[in-house]
Tab-separated table of C-alpha atoms and ligand atoms in Angstrom:
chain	number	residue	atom	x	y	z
Z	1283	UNK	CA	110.219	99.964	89.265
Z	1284	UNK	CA	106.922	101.950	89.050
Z	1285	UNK	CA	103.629	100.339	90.645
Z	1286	UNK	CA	100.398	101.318	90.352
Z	1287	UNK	CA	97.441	99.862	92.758
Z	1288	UNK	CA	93.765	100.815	92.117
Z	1289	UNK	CA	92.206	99.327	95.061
Z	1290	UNK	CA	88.512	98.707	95.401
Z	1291	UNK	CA	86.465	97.280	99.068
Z	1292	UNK	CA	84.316	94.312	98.383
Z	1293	UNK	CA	87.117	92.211	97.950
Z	1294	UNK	CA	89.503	93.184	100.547
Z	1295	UNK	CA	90.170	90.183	103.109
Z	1296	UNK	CA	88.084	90.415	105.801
Z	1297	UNK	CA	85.388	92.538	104.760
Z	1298	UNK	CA	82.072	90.274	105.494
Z	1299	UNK	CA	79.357	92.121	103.592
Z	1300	UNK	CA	77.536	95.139	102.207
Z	1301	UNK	CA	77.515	97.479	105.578
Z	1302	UNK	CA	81.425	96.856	105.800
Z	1303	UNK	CA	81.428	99.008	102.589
Z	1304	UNK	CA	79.034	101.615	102.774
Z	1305	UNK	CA	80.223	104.447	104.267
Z	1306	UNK	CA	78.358	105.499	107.215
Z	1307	UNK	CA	77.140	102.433	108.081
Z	1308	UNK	CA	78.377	101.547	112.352
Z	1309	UNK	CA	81.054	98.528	110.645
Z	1310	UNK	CA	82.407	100.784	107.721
Z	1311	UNK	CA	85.406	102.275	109.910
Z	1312	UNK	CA	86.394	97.915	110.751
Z	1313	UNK	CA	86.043	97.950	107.112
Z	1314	UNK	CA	88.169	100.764	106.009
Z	1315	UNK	CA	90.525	99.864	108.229
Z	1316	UNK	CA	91.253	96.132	106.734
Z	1317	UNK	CA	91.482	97.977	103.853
Z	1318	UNK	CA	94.706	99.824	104.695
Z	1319	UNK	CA	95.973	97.332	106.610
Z	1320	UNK	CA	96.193	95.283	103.208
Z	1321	UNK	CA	97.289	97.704	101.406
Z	1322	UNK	CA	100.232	98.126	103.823
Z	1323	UNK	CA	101.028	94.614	104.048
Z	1324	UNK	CA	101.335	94.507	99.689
Z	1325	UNK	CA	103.330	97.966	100.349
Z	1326	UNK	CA	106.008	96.901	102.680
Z	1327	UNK	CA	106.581	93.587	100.451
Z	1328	UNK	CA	107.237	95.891	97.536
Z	1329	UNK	CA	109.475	98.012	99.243
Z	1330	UNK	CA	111.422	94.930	100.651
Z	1331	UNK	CA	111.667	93.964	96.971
Z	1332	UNK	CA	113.069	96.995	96.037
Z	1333	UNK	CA	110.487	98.913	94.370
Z	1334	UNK	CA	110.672	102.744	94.482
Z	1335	UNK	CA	107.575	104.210	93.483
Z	1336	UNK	CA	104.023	103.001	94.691
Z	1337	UNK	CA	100.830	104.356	93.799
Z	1338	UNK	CA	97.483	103.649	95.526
Z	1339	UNK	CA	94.433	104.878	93.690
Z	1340	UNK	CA	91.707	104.539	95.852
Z	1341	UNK	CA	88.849	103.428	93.968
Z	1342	UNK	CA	85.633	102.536	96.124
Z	1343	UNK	CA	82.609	104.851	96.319
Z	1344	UNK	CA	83.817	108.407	96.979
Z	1345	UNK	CA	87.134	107.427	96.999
Z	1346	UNK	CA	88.115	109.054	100.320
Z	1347	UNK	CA	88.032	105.466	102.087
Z	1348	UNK	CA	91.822	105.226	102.798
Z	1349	UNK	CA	93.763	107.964	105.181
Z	1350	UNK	CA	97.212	108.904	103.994
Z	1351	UNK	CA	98.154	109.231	107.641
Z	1352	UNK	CA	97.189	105.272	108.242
Z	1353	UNK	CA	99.470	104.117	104.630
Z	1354	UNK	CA	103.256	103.036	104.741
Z	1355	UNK	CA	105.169	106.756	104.193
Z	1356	UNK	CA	105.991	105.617	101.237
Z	1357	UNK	CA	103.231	105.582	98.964
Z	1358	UNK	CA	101.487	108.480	97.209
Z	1359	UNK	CA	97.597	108.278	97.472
Z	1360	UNK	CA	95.560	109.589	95.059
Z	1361	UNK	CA	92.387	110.402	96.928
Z	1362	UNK	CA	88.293	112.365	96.237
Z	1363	UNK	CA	85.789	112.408	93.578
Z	1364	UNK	CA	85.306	113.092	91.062
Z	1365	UNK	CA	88.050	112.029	89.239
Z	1366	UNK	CA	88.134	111.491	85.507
Z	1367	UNK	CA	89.200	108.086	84.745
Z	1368	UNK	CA	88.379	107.118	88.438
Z	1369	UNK	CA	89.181	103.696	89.205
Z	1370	UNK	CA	92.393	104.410	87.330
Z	1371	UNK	CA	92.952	107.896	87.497
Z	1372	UNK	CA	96.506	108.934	87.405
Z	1373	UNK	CA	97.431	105.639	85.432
Z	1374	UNK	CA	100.428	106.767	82.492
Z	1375	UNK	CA	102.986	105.410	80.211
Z	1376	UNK	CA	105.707	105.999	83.158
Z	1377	UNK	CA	104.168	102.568	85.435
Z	1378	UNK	CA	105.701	99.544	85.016
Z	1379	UNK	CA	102.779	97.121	86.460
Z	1380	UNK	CA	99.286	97.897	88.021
Z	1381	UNK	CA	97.471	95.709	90.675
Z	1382	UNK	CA	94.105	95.665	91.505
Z	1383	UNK	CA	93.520	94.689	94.528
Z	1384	UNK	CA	89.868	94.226	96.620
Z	1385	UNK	CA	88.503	93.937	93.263
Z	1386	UNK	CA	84.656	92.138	92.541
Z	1387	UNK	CA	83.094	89.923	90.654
Z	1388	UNK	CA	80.635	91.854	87.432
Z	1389	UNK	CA	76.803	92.602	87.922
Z	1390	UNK	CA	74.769	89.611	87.574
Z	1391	UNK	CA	77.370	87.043	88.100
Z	1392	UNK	CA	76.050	84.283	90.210
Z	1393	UNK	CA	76.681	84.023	93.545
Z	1394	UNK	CA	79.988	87.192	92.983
Z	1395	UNK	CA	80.370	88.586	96.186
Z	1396	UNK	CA	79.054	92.026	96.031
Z	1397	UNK	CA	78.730	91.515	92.493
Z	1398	UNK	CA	78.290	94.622	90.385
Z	1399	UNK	CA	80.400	96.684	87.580
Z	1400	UNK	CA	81.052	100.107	88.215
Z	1401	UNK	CA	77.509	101.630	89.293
Z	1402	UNK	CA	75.055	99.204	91.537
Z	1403	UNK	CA	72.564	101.993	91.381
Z	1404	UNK	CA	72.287	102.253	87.692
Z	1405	UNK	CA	74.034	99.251	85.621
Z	1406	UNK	CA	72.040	95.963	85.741
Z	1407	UNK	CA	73.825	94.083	83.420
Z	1408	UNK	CA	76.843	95.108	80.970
Z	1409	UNK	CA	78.591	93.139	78.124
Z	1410	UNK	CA	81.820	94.114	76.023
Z	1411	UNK	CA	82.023	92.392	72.849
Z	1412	UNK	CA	79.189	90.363	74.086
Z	1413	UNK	CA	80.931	88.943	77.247
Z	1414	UNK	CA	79.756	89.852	80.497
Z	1415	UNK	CA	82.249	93.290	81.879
Z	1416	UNK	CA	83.569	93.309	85.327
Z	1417	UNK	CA	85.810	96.453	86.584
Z	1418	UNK	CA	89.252	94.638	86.266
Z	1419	UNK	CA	88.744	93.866	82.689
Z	1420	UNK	CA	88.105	97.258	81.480
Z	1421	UNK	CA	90.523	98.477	83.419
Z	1422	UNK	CA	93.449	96.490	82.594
Z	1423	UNK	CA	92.486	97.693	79.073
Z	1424	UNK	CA	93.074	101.383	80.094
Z	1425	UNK	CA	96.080	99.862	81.281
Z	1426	UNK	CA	97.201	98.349	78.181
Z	1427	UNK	CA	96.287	101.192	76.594
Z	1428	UNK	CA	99.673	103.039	78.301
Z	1429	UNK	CA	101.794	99.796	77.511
Z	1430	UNK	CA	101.271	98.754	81.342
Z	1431	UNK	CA	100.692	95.060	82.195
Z	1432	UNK	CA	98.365	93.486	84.941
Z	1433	UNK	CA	100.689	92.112	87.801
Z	1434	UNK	CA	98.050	91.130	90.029
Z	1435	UNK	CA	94.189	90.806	90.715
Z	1436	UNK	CA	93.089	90.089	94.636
Z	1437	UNK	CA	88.938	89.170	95.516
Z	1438	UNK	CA	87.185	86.346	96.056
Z	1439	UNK	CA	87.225	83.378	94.169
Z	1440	UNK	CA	84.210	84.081	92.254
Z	1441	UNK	CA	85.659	87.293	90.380
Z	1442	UNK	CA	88.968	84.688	89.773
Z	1443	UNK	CA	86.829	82.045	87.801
Z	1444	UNK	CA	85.668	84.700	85.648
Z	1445	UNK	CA	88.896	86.740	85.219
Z	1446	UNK	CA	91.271	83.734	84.152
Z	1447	UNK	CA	90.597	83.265	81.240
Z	1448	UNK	CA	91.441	86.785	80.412
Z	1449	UNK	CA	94.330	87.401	82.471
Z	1450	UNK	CA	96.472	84.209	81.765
Z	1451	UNK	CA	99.721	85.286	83.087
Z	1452	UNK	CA	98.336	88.052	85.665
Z	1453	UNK	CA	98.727	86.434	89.548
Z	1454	UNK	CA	95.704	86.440	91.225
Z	1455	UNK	CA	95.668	86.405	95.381
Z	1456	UNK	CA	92.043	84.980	96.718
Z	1457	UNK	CA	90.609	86.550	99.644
Z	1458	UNK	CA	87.463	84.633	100.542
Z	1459	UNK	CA	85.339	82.008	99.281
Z	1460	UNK	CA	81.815	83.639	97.938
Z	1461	UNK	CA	78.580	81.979	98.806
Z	1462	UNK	CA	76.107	84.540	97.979
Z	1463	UNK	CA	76.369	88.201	96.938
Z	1464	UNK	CA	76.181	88.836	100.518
Z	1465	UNK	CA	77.944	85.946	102.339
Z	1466	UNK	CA	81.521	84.573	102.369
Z	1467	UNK	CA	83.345	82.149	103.730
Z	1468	UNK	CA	86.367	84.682	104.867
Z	1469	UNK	CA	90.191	83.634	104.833
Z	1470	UNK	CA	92.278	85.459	107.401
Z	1471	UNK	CA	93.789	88.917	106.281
Z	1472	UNK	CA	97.300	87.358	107.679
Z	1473	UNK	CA	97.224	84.198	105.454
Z	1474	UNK	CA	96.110	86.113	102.397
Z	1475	UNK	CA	98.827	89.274	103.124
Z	1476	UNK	CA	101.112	85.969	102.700
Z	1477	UNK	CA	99.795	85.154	99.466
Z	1478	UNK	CA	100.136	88.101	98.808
Z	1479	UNK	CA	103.998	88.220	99.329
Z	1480	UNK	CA	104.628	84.618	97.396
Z	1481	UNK	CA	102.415	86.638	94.401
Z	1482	UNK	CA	104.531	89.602	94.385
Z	1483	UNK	CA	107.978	87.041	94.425
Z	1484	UNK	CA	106.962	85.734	91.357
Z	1485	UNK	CA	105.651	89.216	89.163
Z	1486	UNK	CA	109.041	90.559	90.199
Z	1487	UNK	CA	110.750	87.525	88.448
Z	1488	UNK	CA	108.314	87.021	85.416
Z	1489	UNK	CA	107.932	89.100	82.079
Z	1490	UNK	CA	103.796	89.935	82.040
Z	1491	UNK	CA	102.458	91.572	78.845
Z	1492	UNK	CA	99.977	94.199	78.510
Z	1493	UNK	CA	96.413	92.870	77.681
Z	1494	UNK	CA	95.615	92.616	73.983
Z	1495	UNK	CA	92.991	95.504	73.213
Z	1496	UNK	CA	90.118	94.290	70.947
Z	1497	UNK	CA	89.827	96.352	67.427
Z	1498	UNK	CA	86.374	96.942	68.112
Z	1499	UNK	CA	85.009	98.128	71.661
Z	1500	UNK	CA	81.152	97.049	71.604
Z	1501	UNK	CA	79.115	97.828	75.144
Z	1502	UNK	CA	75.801	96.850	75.538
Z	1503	UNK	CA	74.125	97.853	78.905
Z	1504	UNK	CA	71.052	96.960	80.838
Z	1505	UNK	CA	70.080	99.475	83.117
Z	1506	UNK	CA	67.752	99.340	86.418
Z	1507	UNK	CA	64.928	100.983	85.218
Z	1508	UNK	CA	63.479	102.215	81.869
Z	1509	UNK	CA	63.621	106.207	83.261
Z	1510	UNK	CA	67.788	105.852	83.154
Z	1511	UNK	CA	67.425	104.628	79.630
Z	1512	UNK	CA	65.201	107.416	78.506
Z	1513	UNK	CA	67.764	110.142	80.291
Z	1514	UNK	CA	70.423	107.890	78.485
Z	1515	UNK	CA	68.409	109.405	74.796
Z	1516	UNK	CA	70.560	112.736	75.240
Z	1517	UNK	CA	73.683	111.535	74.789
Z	1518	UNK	CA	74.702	111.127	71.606
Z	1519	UNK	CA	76.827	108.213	71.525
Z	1520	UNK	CA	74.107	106.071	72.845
Z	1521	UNK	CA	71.546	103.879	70.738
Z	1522	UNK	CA	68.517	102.727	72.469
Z	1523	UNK	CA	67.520	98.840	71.971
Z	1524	UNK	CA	64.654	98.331	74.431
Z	1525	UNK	CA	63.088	99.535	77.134
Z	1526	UNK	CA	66.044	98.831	79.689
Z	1527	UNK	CA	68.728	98.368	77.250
Z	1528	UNK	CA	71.123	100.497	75.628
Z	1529	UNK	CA	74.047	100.188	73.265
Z	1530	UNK	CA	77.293	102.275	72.571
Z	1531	UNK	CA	81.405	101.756	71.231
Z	1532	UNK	CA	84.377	103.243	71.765
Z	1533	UNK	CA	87.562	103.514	69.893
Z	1534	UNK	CA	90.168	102.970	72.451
Z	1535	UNK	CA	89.601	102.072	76.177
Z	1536	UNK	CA	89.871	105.723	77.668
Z	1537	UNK	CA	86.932	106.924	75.515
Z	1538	UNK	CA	85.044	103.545	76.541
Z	1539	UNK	CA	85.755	104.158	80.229
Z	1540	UNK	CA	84.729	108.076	79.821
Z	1541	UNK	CA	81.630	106.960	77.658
Z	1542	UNK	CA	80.738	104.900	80.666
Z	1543	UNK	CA	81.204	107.321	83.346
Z	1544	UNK	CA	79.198	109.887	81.383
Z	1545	UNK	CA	76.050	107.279	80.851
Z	1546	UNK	CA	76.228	106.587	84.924
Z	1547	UNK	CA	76.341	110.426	85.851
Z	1548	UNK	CA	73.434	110.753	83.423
Z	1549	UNK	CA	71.531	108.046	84.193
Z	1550	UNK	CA	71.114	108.444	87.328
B	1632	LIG	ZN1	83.779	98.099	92.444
């Protein structure tokens, strides 16, 4: 068995709020740090379970937040930016299962702890299909769109209301209770890594399918300020609504997810 983990920061267990994150900032090395240990702890399970191949894609910011030297020897990290399908470089036909794990709730979801979808600095709001986008569900379609199903989603409870619904037979592993986008009420990284083990138990024994992929692939964005959407003019896929909003669609979810990297580089 083959698994693939695109791990992201805000939700990892333990991390308390926006400096933990931010590289740079005097408690991003505590964060970083919670971050491998996590990793590590879903790691060993997987090995105990007899999995051969593992993974990591590390997915937050400049994506040079987990050290190689600090994982369990037996994972492969892929590491630096940029990368072209980012969150989820590296993902193929030859996985068997993806997790994400320390994964958000979207931008301008109520009270989602560190709430935003894949760029703070430029995306204000954006909607697929006319439902409000957050990172896991766009990238479980990239999965889908190499045959390979969602095992498992860890962050707070927030991003797990709004993922359910759309994930139905996808474990999910809560790591803290969200209060505000900068507040939590934090569960500790040792009872969650044992979630994390009972979650893992029951992928192994289940059959999960790939997500469905909509026919059509609709976006509509709302971006910070009305500058990004006049940059956004150039590119050619994009139709301008209004003075912050935007509108594009993609035929399959790769060209979505490049679509929306392109928009954030030139945006911003
Ligand atoms: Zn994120």
């Amino acid at each position: 068995m083959k698994v693939y983990i695109s791990v992201d920061m805000e939700g990892i267990s333990g991390i308390a709020n926006m400096e933990d994150v931010r590289p740079g900032s005097p408690r991003y090395e505590r964060g970083r740090k919670l971050m491998e240990e996590e990793i590590n702890a879903i790691v060993e399970h997987l090995i105990e379970k007899g999995v051969e191949s593992i993974t990591v894609n590390d997915a937050h910011a400049f994506a040079d937040n987990l050290r190689i030297e600090n994982l369990h020897p037996h994972v492969q990290l892929i590491s630096g930016y940029p990368k072209t399908l980012y969150m989820m470089e590296g993902i193929s036909p030859d996985y068997d299962i993806v997790f994400f794990v320390g994964y958000h709730a979207s931008a301008g979801r109520t009270h989602g702890f560190l709430d935003h979808t894949y760029s703070s600095m430029v995306i204000h709001e954006i909607f697929l299909n006319g439902q409000r986008l957050n990172e896991a569900y766009i990238n479980g379609l990239v999965a889908a769109y190499y045959d390979v199903p969602v095992g498992l989603i860890s962050g707070d409870d927030v991003l797990y209301e709004e993922s359910k619904h759309l994930f139905p037979e996808t474990e999910f592993v809560v790591t803290k209770v969200s209060l505000t986008r900068n507040s939590a009420i934090l569960r500790h990284p040792r009872r969650v890594y044992r979630d994390y083990r009972s979650a893992i138990d029951r992928i192994i024994k289940k059959e999960i399918k790939p997500l469905s992929i909509p026919d059509r692939l609709e976006f509509e964005l709302v971006v910070r300020d009305t500058l990004m959407a006049d940059r956004l003019e150039v590119a050619p896929f994009v139709e301008r609504m209004d003075g912050y909003r935007v509108r594009f669609s993609a035929s399959n979810p790769i060209e979505a997810l490049k679509m929306l990297r392109t928009i954030i580089s030139v945006a911003r």
